[in-house]
Amino acid sequence: MFELKYNTPFEWTEAVMADFNEFLKDHAAAEKKASGMAITMLSHYPDRKTLVRAMADLAIEELIHFKQVLKLMQAKDIQLANDSKDIYIKEIRSLFRHGKEVFFMDRLLVAGVIEARGHERFSLVAQALPEGKEKDFYVAIAKSEEKHKNLFVELAYEYFDKAEVDIRLEEILVAEGEICAKLPFRAALH
């Protein structure tokens, strides 16, 4: 449906593979936060029936992903870490405009772009992992993230004019690419 403006270089994948246990901790935190974000969205927009249904499903799916990452961690005897602030998320959320409707549109589109970045990076992790359970898991997670990116844009199209959505999505994609280009590579999703 749309393409990211910044392609994550191989150096990011190397950083993840060099400390995969730390990446798993960050991934668990990201899934937990994604589930919470979906609950927050349906709570803030209870009058948007399609969104409420979609976010209820998404919250459950993201929580299942959290449980799956937790299972991988427990098999390696890795303990959950305290949630830390994600600079990428903080920066991309700064793109939100003020005003009830434009803020809602931006929330949907930013969520879609975040899911697209997750799809790209989980695909890179899947490619780098050796054959086995972890690789299969990351292939499945990447496919799931791709569906989520499209879900958020489709929701934006339902509630807003397509031409306006497309213009704003392009602006967010450009800004997101600039954010990614300046962040250091580390064993984390963002």
C-alpha positions as semicolon CSV with decimal commas, in nm:
position;residue;x (nm);y (nm);z (nm)
1;M;0,000;0,000;0,000
2;F;0,291;0,238;0,076
3;E;0,668;0,222;0,099
4;L;0,905;0,355;0,363
5;K;1,145;0,631;0,256
6;Y;1,444;0,494;0,450
7;N;1,581;0,144;0,411
8;T;1,744;0,008;0,725
9;P;2,109;-0,073;0,649
10;F;2,272;-0,407;0,728
11;E;2,463;-0,246;1,016
12;W;2,138;-0,235;1,212
13;T;2,091;-0,611;1,163
14;E;2,450;-0,668;1,276
15;A;2,385;-0,472;1,596
16;V;2,076;-0,684;1,666
17;M;2,252;-1,013;1,599
18;A;2,547;-0,908;1,817
19;D;2,316;-0,882;2,119
20;F;2,005;-1,080;2,031
21;N;1,908;-1,129;2,396
22;E;1,883;-0,752;2,440
23;F;1,680;-0,731;2,119
24;L;1,434;-0,988;2,259
25;K;1,383;-0,771;2,569
26;D;1,315;-0,467;2,352
27;H;1,084;-0,666;2,125
28;A;0,880;-0,786;2,424
29;A;0,843;-0,428;2,545
30;A;0,736;-0,313;2,197
31;E;0,464;-0,579;2,173
32;K;0,335;-0,491;2,519
33;K;0,322;-0,121;2,429
34;A;0,151;-0,196;2,094
35;S;-0,123;-0,386;2,275
36;G;-0,169;-0,094;2,513
37;M;-0,181;0,153;2,223
38;A;-0,465;-0,043;2,062
39;I;-0,663;-0,039;2,388
40;T;-0,602;0,336;2,421
41;M;-0,724;0,396;2,064
42;L;-1,049;0,210;2,113
43;S;-1,100;0,387;2,446
44;H;-1,048;0,732;2,294
45;Y;-1,273;0,670;1,992
46;P;-1,561;0,452;2,116
47;D;-1,795;0,601;1,853
48;R;-1,582;0,465;1,564
49;K;-1,725;0,113;1,540
50;T;-1,485;-0,020;1,277
51;L;-1,187;0,113;1,470
52;V;-1,312;-0,033;1,801
53;R;-1,347;-0,378;1,647
54;A;-1,009;-0,358;1,475
55;M;-0,828;-0,231;1,784
56;A;-0,982;-0,499;2,007
57;D;-0,848;-0,765;1,768
58;L;-0,513;-0,590;1,742
59;A;-0,471;-0,558;2,121
60;I;-0,524;-0,933;2,159
61;E;-0,289;-1,017;1,872
62;E;-0,012;-0,793;2,005
63;L;-0,050;-0,945;2,352
64;I;-0,019;-1,292;2,198
65;H;0,301;-1,173;2,026
66;F;0,426;-1,049;2,364
67;K;0,357;-1,392;2,513
68;Q;0,541;-1,560;2,224
69;V;0,848;-1,337;2,271
70;L;0,832;-1,404;2,644
71;K;0,837;-1,778;2,572
72;L;1,152;-1,735;2,360
73;M;1,310;-1,532;2,639
74;Q;1,222;-1,782;2,909
75;A;1,372;-2,066;2,702
76;K;1,699;-1,868;2,713
77;D;1,652;-1,770;3,078
78;I;1,625;-1,401;2,988
79;Q;1,435;-1,182;3,232
80;L;1,200;-0,907;3,120
81;A;1,352;-0,561;3,143
82;N;1,189;-0,244;3,269
83;D;1,029;-0,048;2,986
84;S;1,247;0,235;2,867
85;K;1,163;0,539;2,658
86;D;1,189;0,476;2,286
87;I;1,349;0,778;2,116
88;Y;1,204;0,679;1,779
89;I;0,850;0,666;1,918
90;K;0,898;0,998;2,099
91;E;1,024;1,165;1,781
92;I;0,755;1,025;1,553
93;R;0,480;1,118;1,800
94;S;0,605;1,476;1,782
95;L;0,457;1,480;1,430
96;F;0,103;1,476;1,570
97;R;-0,090;1,788;1,478
98;H;-0,325;1,969;1,714
99;G;-0,696;1,957;1,648
100;K;-0,933;1,668;1,715
101;E;-0,969;1,533;1,361
102;V;-0,614;1,592;1,231
103;F;-0,476;1,443;1,553
104;F;-0,690;1,132;1,496
105;M;-0,571;1,104;1,135
106;D;-0,209;1,143;1,244
107;R;-0,247;0,877;1,514
108;L;-0,371;0,630;1,255
109;L;-0,105;0,712;0,997
110;V;0,184;0,721;1,244
111;A;0,072;0,383;1,379
112;G;0,071;0,247;1,024
113;V;0,422;0,378;0,957
114;I;0,548;0,231;1,287
115;E;0,401;-0,105;1,186
116;A;0,565;-0,074;0,843
117;R;0,902;-0,015;1,011
118;G;0,839;-0,319;1,230
119;H;0,762;-0,526;0,919
120;E;1,086;-0,416;0,755
121;R;1,304;-0,478;1,059
122;F;1,147;-0,806;1,168
123;S;1,198;-0,926;0,808
124;L;1,568;-0,836;0,838
125;V;1,593;-1,027;1,165
126;A;1,419;-1,328;1,009
127;Q;1,666;-1,326;0,719
128;A;1,964;-1,313;0,957
129;L;1,855;-1,593;1,190
130;P;1,952;-1,955;1,124
131;E;1,680;-2,206;1,038
132;G;1,469;-2,293;1,338
133;K;1,193;-2,176;1,572
134;E;1,323;-1,820;1,611
135;K;1,351;-1,767;1,236
136;D;1,000;-1,908;1,180
137;F;0,865;-1,681;1,454
138;Y;1,019;-1,368;1,300
139;V;0,893;-1,457;0,952
140;A;0,540;-1,482;1,100
141;I;0,579;-1,160;1,303
142;A;0,695;-0,970;0,992
143;K;0,386;-1,084;0,797
144;S;0,163;-0,977;1,084
145;E;0,322;-0,630;1,097
146;E;0,263;-0,588;0,724
147;K;-0,110;-0,651;0,774
148;H;-0,114;-0,400;1,060
149;K;0,046;-0,124;0,853
150;N;-0,229;-0,161;0,595
151;L;-0,500;-0,181;0,862
152;F;-0,420;0,165;0,998
153;V;-0,413;0,328;0,655
154;E;-0,741;0,158;0,560
155;L;-0,894;0,296;0,881
156;A;-0,770;0,643;0,788
157;Y;-0,933;0,606;0,444
158;E;-1,259;0,509;0,612
159;Y;-1,271;0,819;0,831
160;F;-1,102;1,080;0,608
161;D;-1,073;1,192;0,246
162;K;-0,831;0,962;0,061
163;A;-0,643;1,248;-0,107
164;E;-0,587;1,420;0,231
165;V;-0,473;1,092;0,385
166;D;-0,228;1,029;0,101
167;I;-0,075;1,378;0,131
168;R;-0,034;1,347;0,508
169;L;0,098;0,991;0,485
170;E;0,369;1,110;0,245
171;E;0,469;1,388;0,488
172;I;0,489;1,142;0,777
173;L;0,690;0,893;0,570
174;V;0,948;1,159;0,481
175;A;0,976;1,272;0,843
176;E;1,000;0,910;0,968
177;G;1,282;0,841;0,724
178;E;1,472;1,142;0,858
179;I;1,417;1,022;1,216
180;C;1,550;0,674;1,136
181;A;1,852;0,808;0,950
182;K;1,977;0,994;1,257
183;L;1,923;0,724;1,521
184;P;2,214;0,502;1,629
185;F;2,206;0,131;1,551
186;R;2,145;-0,080;1,858
187;A;1,994;-0,414;1,957
188;A;1,642;-0,272;1,954
189;L;1,354;-0,254;1,712
190;H;1,391;0,124;1,673
